[in-house]
mmCIF file of C-alpha atoms in Angstrom:
data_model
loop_
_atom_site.group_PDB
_atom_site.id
_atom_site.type_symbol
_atom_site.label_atom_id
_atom_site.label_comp_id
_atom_site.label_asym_id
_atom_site.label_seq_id
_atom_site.Cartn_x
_atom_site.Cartn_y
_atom_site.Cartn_z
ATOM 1 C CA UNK L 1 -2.453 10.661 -17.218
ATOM 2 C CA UNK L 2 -4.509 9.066 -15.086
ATOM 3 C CA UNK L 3 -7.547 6.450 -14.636
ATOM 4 C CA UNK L 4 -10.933 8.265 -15.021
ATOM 5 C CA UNK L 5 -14.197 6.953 -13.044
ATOM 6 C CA UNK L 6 -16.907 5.230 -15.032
ATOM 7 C CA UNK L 7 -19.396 8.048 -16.486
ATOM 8 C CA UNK L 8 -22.525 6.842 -14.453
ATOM 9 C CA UNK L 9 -21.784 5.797 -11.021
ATOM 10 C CA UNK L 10 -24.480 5.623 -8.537
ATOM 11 C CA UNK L 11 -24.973 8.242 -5.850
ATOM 12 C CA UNK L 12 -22.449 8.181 -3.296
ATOM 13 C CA UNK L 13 -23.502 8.225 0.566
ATOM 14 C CA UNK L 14 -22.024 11.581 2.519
ATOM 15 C CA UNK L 15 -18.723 11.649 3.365
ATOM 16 C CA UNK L 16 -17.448 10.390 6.747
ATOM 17 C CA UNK L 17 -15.781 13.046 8.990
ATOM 18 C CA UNK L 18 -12.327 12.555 9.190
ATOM 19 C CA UNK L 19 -9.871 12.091 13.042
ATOM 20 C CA UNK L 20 -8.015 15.261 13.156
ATOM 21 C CA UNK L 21 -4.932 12.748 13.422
ATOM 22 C CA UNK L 22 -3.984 9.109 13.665
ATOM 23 C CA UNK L 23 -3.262 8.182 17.304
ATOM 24 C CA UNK L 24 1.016 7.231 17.665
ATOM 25 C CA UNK L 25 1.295 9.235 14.175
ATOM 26 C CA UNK L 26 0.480 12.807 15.405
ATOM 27 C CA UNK L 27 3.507 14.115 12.876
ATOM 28 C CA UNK L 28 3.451 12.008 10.562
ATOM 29 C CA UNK L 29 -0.287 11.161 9.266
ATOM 30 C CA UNK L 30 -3.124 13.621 9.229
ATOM 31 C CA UNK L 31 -6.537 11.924 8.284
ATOM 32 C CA UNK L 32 -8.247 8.720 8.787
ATOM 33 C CA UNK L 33 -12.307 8.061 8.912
ATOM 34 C CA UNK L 34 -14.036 7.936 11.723
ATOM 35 C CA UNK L 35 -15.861 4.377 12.247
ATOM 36 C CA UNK L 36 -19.139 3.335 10.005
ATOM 37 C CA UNK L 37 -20.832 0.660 8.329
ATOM 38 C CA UNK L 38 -21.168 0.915 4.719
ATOM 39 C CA UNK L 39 -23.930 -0.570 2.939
ATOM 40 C CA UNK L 40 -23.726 -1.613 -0.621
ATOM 41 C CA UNK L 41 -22.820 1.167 -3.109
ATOM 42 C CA UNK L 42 -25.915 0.602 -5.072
ATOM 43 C CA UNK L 43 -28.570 0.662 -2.689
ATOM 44 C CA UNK L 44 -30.478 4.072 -2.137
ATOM 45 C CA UNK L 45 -30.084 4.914 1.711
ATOM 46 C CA UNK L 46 -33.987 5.269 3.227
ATOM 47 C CA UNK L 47 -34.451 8.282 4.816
ATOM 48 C CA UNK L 48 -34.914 8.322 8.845
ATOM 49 C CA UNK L 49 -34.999 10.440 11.551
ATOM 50 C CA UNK L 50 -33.796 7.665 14.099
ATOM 51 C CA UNK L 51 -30.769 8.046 16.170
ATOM 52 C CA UNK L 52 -27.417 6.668 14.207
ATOM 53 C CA UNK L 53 -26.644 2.626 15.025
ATOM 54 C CA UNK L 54 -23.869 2.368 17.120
ATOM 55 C CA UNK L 55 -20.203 2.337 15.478
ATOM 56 C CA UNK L 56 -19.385 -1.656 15.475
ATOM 57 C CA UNK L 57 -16.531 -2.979 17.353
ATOM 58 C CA UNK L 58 -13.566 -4.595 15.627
ATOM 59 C CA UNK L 59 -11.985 -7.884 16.902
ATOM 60 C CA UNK L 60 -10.095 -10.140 15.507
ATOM 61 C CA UNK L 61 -12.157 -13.629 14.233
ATOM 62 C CA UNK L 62 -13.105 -16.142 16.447
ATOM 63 C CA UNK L 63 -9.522 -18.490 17.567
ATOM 64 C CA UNK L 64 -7.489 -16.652 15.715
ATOM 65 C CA UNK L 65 -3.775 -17.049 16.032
ATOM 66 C CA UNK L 66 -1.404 -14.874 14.151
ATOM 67 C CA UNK L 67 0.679 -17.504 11.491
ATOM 68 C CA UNK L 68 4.534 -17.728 11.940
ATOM 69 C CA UNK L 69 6.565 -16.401 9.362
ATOM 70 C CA UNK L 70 7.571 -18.538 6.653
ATOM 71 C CA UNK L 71 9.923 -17.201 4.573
ATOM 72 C CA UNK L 72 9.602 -17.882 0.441
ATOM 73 C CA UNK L 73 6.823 -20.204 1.552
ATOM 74 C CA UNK L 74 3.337 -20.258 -0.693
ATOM 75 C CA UNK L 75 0.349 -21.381 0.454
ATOM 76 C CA UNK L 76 -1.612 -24.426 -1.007
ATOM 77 C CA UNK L 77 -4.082 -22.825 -3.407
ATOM 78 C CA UNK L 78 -2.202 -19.442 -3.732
ATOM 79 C CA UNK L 79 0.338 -20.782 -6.473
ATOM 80 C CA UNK L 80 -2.151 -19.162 -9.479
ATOM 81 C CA UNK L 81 -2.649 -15.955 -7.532
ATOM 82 C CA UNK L 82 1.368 -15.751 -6.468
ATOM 83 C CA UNK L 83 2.318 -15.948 -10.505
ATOM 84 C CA UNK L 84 -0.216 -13.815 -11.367
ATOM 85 C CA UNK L 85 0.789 -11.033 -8.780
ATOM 86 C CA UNK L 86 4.290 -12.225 -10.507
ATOM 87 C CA UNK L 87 3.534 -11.096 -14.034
ATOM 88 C CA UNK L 88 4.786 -7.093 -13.134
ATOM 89 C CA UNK L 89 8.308 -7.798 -12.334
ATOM 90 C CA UNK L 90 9.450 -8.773 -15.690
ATOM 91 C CA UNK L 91 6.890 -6.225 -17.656
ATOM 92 C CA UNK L 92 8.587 -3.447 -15.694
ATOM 93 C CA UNK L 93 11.845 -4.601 -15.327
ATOM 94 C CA UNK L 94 11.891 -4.687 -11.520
ATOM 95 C CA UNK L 95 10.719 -0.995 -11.184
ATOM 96 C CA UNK L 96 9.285 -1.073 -7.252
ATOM 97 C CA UNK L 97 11.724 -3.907 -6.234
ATOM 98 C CA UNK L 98 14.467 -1.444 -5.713
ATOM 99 C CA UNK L 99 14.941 2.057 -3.848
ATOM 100 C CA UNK L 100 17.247 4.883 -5.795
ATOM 101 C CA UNK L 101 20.937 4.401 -6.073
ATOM 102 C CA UNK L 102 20.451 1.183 -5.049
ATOM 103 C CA UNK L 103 23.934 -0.996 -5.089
ATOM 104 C CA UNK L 104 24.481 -4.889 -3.938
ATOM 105 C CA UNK L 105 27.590 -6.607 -3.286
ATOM 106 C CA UNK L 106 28.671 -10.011 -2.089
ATOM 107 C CA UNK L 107 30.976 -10.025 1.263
ATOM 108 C CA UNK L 108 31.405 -12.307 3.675
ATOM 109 C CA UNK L 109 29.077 -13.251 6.546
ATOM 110 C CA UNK L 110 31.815 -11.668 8.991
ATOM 111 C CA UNK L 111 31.566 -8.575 7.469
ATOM 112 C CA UNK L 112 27.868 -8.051 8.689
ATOM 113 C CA UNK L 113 27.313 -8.362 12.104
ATOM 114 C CA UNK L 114 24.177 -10.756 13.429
ATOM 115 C CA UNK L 115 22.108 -7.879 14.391
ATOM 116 C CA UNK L 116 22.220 -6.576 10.997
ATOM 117 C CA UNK L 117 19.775 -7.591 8.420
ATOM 118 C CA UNK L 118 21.377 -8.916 4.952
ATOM 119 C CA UNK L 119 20.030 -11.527 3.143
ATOM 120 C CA UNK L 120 22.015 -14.752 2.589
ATOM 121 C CA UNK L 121 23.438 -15.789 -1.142
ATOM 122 C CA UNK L 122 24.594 -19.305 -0.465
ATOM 123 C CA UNK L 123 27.943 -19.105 1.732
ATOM 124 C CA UNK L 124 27.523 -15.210 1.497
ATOM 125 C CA UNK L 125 25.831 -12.331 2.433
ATOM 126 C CA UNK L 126 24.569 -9.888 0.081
ATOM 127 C CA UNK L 127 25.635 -5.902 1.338
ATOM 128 C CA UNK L 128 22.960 -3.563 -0.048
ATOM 129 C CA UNK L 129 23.396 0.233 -0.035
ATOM 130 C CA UNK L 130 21.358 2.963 -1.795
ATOM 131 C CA UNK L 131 21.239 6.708 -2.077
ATOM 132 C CA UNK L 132 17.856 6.972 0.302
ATOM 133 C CA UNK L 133 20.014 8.266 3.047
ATOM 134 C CA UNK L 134 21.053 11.210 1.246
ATOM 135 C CA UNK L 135 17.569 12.255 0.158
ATOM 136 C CA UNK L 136 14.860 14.896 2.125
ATOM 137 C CA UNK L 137 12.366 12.932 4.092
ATOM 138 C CA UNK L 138 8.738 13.683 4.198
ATOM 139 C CA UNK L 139 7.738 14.505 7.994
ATOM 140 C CA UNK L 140 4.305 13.669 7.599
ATOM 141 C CA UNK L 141 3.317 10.892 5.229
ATOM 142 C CA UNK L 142 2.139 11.601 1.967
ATOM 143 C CA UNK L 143 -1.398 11.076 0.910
ATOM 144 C CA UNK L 144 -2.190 8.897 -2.345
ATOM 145 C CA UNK L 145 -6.301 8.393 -3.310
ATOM 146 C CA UNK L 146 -5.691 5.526 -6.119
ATOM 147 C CA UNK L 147 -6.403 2.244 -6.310
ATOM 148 C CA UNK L 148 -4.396 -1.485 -7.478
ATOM 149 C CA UNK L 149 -5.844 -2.039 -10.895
ATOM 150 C CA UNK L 150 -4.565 1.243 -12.304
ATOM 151 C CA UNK L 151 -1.780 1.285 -14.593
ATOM 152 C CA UNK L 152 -1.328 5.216 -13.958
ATOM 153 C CA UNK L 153 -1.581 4.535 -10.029
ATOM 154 C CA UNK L 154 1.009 1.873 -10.151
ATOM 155 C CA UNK L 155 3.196 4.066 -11.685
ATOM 156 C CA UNK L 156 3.163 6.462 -8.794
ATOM 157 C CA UNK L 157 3.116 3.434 -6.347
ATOM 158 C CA UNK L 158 6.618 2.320 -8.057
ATOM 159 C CA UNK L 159 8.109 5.525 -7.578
ATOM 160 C CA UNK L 160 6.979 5.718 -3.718
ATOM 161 C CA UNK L 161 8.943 2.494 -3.775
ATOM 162 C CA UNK L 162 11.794 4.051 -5.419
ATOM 163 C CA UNK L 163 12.146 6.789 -2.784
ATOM 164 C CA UNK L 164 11.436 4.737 0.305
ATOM 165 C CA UNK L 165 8.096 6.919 0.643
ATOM 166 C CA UNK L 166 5.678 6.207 3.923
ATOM 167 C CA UNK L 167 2.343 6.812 2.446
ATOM 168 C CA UNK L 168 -0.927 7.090 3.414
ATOM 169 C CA UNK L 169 -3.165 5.534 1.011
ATOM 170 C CA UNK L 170 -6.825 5.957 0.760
ATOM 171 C CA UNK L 171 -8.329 3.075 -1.767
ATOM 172 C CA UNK L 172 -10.722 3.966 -4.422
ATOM 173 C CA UNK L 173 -12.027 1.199 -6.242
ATOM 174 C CA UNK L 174 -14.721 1.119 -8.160
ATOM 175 C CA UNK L 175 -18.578 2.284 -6.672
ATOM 176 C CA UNK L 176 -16.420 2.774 -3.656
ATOM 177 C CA UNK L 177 -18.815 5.014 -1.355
ATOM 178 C CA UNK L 178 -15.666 7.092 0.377
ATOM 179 C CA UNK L 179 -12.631 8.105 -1.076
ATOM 180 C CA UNK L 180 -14.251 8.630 -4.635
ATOM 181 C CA UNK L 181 -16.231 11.245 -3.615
ATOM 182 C CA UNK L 182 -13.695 12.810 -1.558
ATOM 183 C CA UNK L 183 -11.560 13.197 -4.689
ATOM 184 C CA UNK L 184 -14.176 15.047 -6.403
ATOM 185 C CA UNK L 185 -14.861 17.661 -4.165
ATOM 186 C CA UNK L 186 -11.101 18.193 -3.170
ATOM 187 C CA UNK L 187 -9.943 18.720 -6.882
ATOM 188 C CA UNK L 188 -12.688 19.042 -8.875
ATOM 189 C CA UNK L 189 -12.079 15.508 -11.042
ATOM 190 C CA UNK L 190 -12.622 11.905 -10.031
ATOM 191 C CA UNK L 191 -9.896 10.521 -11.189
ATOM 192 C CA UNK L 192 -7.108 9.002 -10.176
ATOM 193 C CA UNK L 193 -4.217 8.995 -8.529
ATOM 194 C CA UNK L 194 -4.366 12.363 -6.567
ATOM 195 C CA UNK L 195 -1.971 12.832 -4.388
ATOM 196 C CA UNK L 196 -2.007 15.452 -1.321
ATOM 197 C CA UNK L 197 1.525 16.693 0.338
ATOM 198 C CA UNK L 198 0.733 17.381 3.744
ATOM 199 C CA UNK L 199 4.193 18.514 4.289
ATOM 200 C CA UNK L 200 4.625 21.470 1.542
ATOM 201 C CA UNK L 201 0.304 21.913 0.512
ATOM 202 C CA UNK L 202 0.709 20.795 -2.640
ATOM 203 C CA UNK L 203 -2.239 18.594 -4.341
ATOM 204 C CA UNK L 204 -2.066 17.277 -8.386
ATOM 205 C CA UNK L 205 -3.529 14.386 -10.008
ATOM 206 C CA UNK L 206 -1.341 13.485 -13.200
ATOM 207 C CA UNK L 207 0.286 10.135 -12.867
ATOM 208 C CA UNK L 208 3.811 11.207 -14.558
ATOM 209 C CA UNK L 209 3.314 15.271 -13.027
ATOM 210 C CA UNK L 210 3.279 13.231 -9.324
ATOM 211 C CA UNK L 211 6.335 11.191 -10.437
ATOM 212 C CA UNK L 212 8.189 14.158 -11.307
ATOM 213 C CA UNK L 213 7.422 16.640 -8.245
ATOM 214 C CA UNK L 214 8.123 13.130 -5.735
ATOM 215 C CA UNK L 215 11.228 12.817 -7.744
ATOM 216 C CA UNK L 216 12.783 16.099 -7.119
ATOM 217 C CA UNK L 217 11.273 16.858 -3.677
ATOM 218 C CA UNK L 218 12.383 13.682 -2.052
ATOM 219 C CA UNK L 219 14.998 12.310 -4.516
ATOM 220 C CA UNK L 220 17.941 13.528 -6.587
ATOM 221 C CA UNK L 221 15.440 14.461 -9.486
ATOM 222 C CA UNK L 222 16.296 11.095 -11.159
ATOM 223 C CA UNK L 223 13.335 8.946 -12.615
ATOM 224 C CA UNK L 224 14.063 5.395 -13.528
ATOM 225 C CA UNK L 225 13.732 4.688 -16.696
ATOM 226 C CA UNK L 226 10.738 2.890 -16.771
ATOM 227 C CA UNK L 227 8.808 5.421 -15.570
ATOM 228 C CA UNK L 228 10.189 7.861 -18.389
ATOM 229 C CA UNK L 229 9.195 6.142 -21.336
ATOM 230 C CA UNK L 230 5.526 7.931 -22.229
ATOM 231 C CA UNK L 231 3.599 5.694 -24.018
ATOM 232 C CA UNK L 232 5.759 2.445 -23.414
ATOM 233 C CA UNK L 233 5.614 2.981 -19.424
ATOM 234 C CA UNK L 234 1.880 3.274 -19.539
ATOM 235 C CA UNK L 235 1.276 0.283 -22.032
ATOM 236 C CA UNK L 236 4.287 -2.041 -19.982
ATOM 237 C CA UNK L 237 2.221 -0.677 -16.598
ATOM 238 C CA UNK L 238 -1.626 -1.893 -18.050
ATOM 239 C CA UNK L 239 0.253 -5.342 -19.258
ATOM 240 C CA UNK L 240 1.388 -5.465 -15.878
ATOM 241 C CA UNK L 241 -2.309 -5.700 -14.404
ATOM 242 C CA UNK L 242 -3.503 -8.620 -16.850
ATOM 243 C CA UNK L 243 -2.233 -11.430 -14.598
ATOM 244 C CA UNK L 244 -4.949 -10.058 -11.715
ATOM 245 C CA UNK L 245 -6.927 -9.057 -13.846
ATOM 246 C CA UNK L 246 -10.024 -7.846 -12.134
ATOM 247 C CA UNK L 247 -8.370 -7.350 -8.835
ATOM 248 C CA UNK L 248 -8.403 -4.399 -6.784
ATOM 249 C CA UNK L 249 -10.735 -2.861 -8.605
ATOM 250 C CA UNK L 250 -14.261 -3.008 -7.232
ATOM 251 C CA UNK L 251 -15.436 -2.387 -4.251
ATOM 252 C CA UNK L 252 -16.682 -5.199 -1.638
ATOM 253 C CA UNK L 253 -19.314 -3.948 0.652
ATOM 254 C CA UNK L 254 -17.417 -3.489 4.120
ATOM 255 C CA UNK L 255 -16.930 -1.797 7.445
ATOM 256 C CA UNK L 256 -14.872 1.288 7.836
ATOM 257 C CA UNK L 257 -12.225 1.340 10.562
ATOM 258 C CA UNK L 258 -11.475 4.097 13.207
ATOM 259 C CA UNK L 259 -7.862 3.914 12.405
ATOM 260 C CA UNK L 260 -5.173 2.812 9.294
ATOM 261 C CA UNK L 261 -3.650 -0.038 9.011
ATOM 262 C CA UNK L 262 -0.010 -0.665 8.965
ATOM 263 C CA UNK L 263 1.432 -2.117 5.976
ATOM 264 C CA UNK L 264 5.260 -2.937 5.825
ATOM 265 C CA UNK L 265 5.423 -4.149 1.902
ATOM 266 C CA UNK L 266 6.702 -2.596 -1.430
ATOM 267 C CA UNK L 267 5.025 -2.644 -4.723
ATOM 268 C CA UNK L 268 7.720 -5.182 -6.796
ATOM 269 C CA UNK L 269 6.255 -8.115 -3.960
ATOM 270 C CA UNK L 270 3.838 -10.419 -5.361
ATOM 271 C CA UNK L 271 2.984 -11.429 -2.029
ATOM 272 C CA UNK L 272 2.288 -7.695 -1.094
ATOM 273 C CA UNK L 273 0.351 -6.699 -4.036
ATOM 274 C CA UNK L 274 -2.251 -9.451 -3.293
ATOM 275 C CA UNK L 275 -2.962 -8.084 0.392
ATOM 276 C CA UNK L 276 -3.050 -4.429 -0.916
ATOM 277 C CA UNK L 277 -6.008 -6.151 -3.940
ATOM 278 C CA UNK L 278 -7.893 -6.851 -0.440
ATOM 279 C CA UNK L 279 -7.062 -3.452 1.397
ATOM 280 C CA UNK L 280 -8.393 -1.592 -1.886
ATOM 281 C CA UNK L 281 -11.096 -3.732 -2.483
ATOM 282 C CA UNK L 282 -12.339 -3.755 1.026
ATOM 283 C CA UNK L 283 -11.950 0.260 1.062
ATOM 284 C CA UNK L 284 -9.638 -0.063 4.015
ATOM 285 C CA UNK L 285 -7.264 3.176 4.573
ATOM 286 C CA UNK L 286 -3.113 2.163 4.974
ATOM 287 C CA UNK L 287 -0.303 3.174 6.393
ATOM 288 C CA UNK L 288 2.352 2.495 3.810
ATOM 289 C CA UNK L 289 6.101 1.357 5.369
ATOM 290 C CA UNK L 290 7.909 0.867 1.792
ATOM 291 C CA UNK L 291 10.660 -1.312 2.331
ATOM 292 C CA UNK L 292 11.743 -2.346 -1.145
ATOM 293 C CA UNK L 293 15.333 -3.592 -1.395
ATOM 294 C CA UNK L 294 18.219 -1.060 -0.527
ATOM 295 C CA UNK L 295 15.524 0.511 2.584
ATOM 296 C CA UNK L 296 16.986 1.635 5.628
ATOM 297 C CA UNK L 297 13.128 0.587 7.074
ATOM 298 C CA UNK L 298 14.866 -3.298 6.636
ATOM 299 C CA UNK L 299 17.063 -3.019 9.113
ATOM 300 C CA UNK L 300 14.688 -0.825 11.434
ATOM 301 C CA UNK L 301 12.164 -3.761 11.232
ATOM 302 C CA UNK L 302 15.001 -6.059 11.324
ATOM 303 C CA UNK L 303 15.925 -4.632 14.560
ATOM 304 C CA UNK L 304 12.223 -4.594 15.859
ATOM 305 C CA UNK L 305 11.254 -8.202 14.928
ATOM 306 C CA UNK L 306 14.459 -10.120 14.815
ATOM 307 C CA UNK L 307 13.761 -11.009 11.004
ATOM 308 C CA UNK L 308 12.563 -9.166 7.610
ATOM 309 C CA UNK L 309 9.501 -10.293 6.042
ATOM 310 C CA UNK L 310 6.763 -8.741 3.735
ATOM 311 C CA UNK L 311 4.121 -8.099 3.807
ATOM 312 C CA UNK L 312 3.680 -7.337 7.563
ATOM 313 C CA UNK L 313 0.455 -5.324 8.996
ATOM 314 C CA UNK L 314 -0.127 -3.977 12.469
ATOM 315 C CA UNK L 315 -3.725 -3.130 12.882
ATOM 316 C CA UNK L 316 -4.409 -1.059 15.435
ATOM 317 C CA UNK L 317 -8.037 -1.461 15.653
ATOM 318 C CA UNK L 318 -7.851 -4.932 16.736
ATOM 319 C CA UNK L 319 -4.219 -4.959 18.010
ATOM 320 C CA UNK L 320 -3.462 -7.877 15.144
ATOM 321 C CA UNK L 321 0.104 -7.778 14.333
ATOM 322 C CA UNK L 322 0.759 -10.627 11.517
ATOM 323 C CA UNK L 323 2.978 -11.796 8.436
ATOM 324 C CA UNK L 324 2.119 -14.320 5.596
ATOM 325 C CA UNK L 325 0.125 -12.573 2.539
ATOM 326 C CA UNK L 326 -2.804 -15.907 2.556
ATOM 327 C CA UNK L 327 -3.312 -15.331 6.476
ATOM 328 C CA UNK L 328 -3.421 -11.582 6.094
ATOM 329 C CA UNK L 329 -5.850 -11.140 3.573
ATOM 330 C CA UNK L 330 -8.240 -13.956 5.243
ATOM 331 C CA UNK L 331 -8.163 -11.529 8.316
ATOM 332 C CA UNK L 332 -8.859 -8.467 6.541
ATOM 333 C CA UNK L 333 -12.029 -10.319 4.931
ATOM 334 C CA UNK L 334 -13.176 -11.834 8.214
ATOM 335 C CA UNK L 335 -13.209 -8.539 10.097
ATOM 336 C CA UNK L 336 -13.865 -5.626 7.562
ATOM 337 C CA UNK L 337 -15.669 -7.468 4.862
ATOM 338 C CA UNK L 338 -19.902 -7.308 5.621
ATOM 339 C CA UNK L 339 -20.261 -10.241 4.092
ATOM 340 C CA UNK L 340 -16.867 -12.374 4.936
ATOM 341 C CA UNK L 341 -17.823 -15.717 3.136
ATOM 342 C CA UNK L 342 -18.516 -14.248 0.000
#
């Protein structure tokens, strides 16, 4: 199944040509729009014969300062949001928190070196080791049109979890002008998710028919449990939504960028799933590193930073590189959002 559009939508603008690649992901990711302004989804474009304004330039707000990394910390006034965001992992019985196979174990702290990541329990060290390893990588990411408040779209987004998946998203919320309307003429339906394989041609919508073909094409075939139960996974996945209720659904007038942004995050994160409300919201394309506990990405990040944290976004429009969910989705706003203080 999947989440239909609403029957009377206004008129969407054109579609925005798409880069024939992302810059730095030649292989790996194949389309991203090229740079426009947006105007509201509900007001009727005038027609004109002058030339086009000029595409606008994205910096980074006025003094800003990327925030240090504070690790389990929650920002003052982000408590409500944080429990909210909360809410899934019990519904869905940590679906998205861990990748396949996944297998923990307490040791101690000699048996990891320093330069490996692990996270501390106490006096120990927790050991984590999965099955991802053993499983077919994609070579090009995989393309997912969805967006957060969709029970059938989080299903697929646990899954990508599940297998350790890079994925290119492409947001479709509500009266969003873009990636609706690109849906429609690519498979005939809005509705969503749709997902595009770039590496083997293949293109479905079907929430459970994705889970299934991601399954055996980039796992062992298995599907956890809670994404097997029919009726009960869809109902557990709507109940999931209801403590952000209203997030990540409709779209906030905004800017389109040339390029993705990087997202290292993983759909069981509280913290995560309140940037993505923002990236969906504010129609903004991503780059999807899923690092969900058991990921091999840990330690590659790990190695790269000199510390694990999530969610993390590199945005190469601006050359922002940033942790800490609060700071993050403040920056998307300021930048991307037309009207930032709304």
């Amino acid at each position: 199944m999947q989440c239909m559009a609403p029957a009377a939508a206004p008129p969407a603008p054109p579609l925005l040509p798409r880069r024939a690649a992302v810059p730095g992901y030649a292989a790996r990711a194949r389309a991203a729009p090229l740079v426009a302004v947006r105007a509201q989804p509900d007001t009727a474009a005038a027609a004109s014969t002058s030339a086009p304004d000029p595409p606008p330039e994205f910096k980074p707000p006025q003094g800003f300062e990327a925030p240090e990394p504070k690790r389990f910390a929650v920002k003052e006034g982000q408590q409500g949001s944080v429990l909210g965001a909360s809410l899934a992992i019990p519904l869905r019985l940590g679906t998205g928190v861990f990748v396949l196979g996944y297998s923990p174990s307490l040791v101690s702290p000699s048996e990891i070196p320093s330069d490996q990541y692990a996270l501390e329990f106490g006096a120990w060290k927790v050991k984590e080791e999965s099955k991802i390893g053993q499983c077919k990588r994609p070579e090009k990411p995989i393309e997912i049109y969805e967006f957060e408040g969709c029970p059938f779209c989080r299903k697929v987004r646990e899954m990508v979890s599940v297998l350790d998946l890079d994925v290119l998203f492409y947001p479709c919320p509500q009266k969003g002008p873009t990636f609706r309307p690109k849906v429609l003429e690519m498979g005939g339906k809005k509705q969503f998710p749709y997902m595009v394989d770039p590496n083997t041609g293949v293109a479905m919508y079907e929430s459970d028919d994705i889970i299934k073909y991601l399954a055996d094409t980039y796992g062992d075939g298995t599907i956890p449990i809670m994404l097997s139960l029919g009726l009960l996974t869809a109902i557990t996945a709507g109940l999931a939504t209801l403590g952000r209720i209203g997030k990540g659904n409709s779209y906030t007038a905004s800017k389109v960028p040339p390029q993705p942004i990087e997202i290292w995050a993983y759909e069981g994160s509280p913290f995560c799933r309140l940037v993505r409300e923002t990236l969906v919201e504010l129609e903004l394309p991503h780059l999807l590193h899923s690092c969900a506990r058991g990921s091999p990405k840990r330690q590659e990040f790990f190695k790269k930073m000199g510390t694990f944290q999530a969610p993390y976004i590199e945005d190469p429009n601006t050359g922002v590189k940033m942790f800490e969910s609060a700071e993050i989705i403040n920056y998307l706003k300021a930048t991307y959002a037309l009207y930032p203080s709304s």
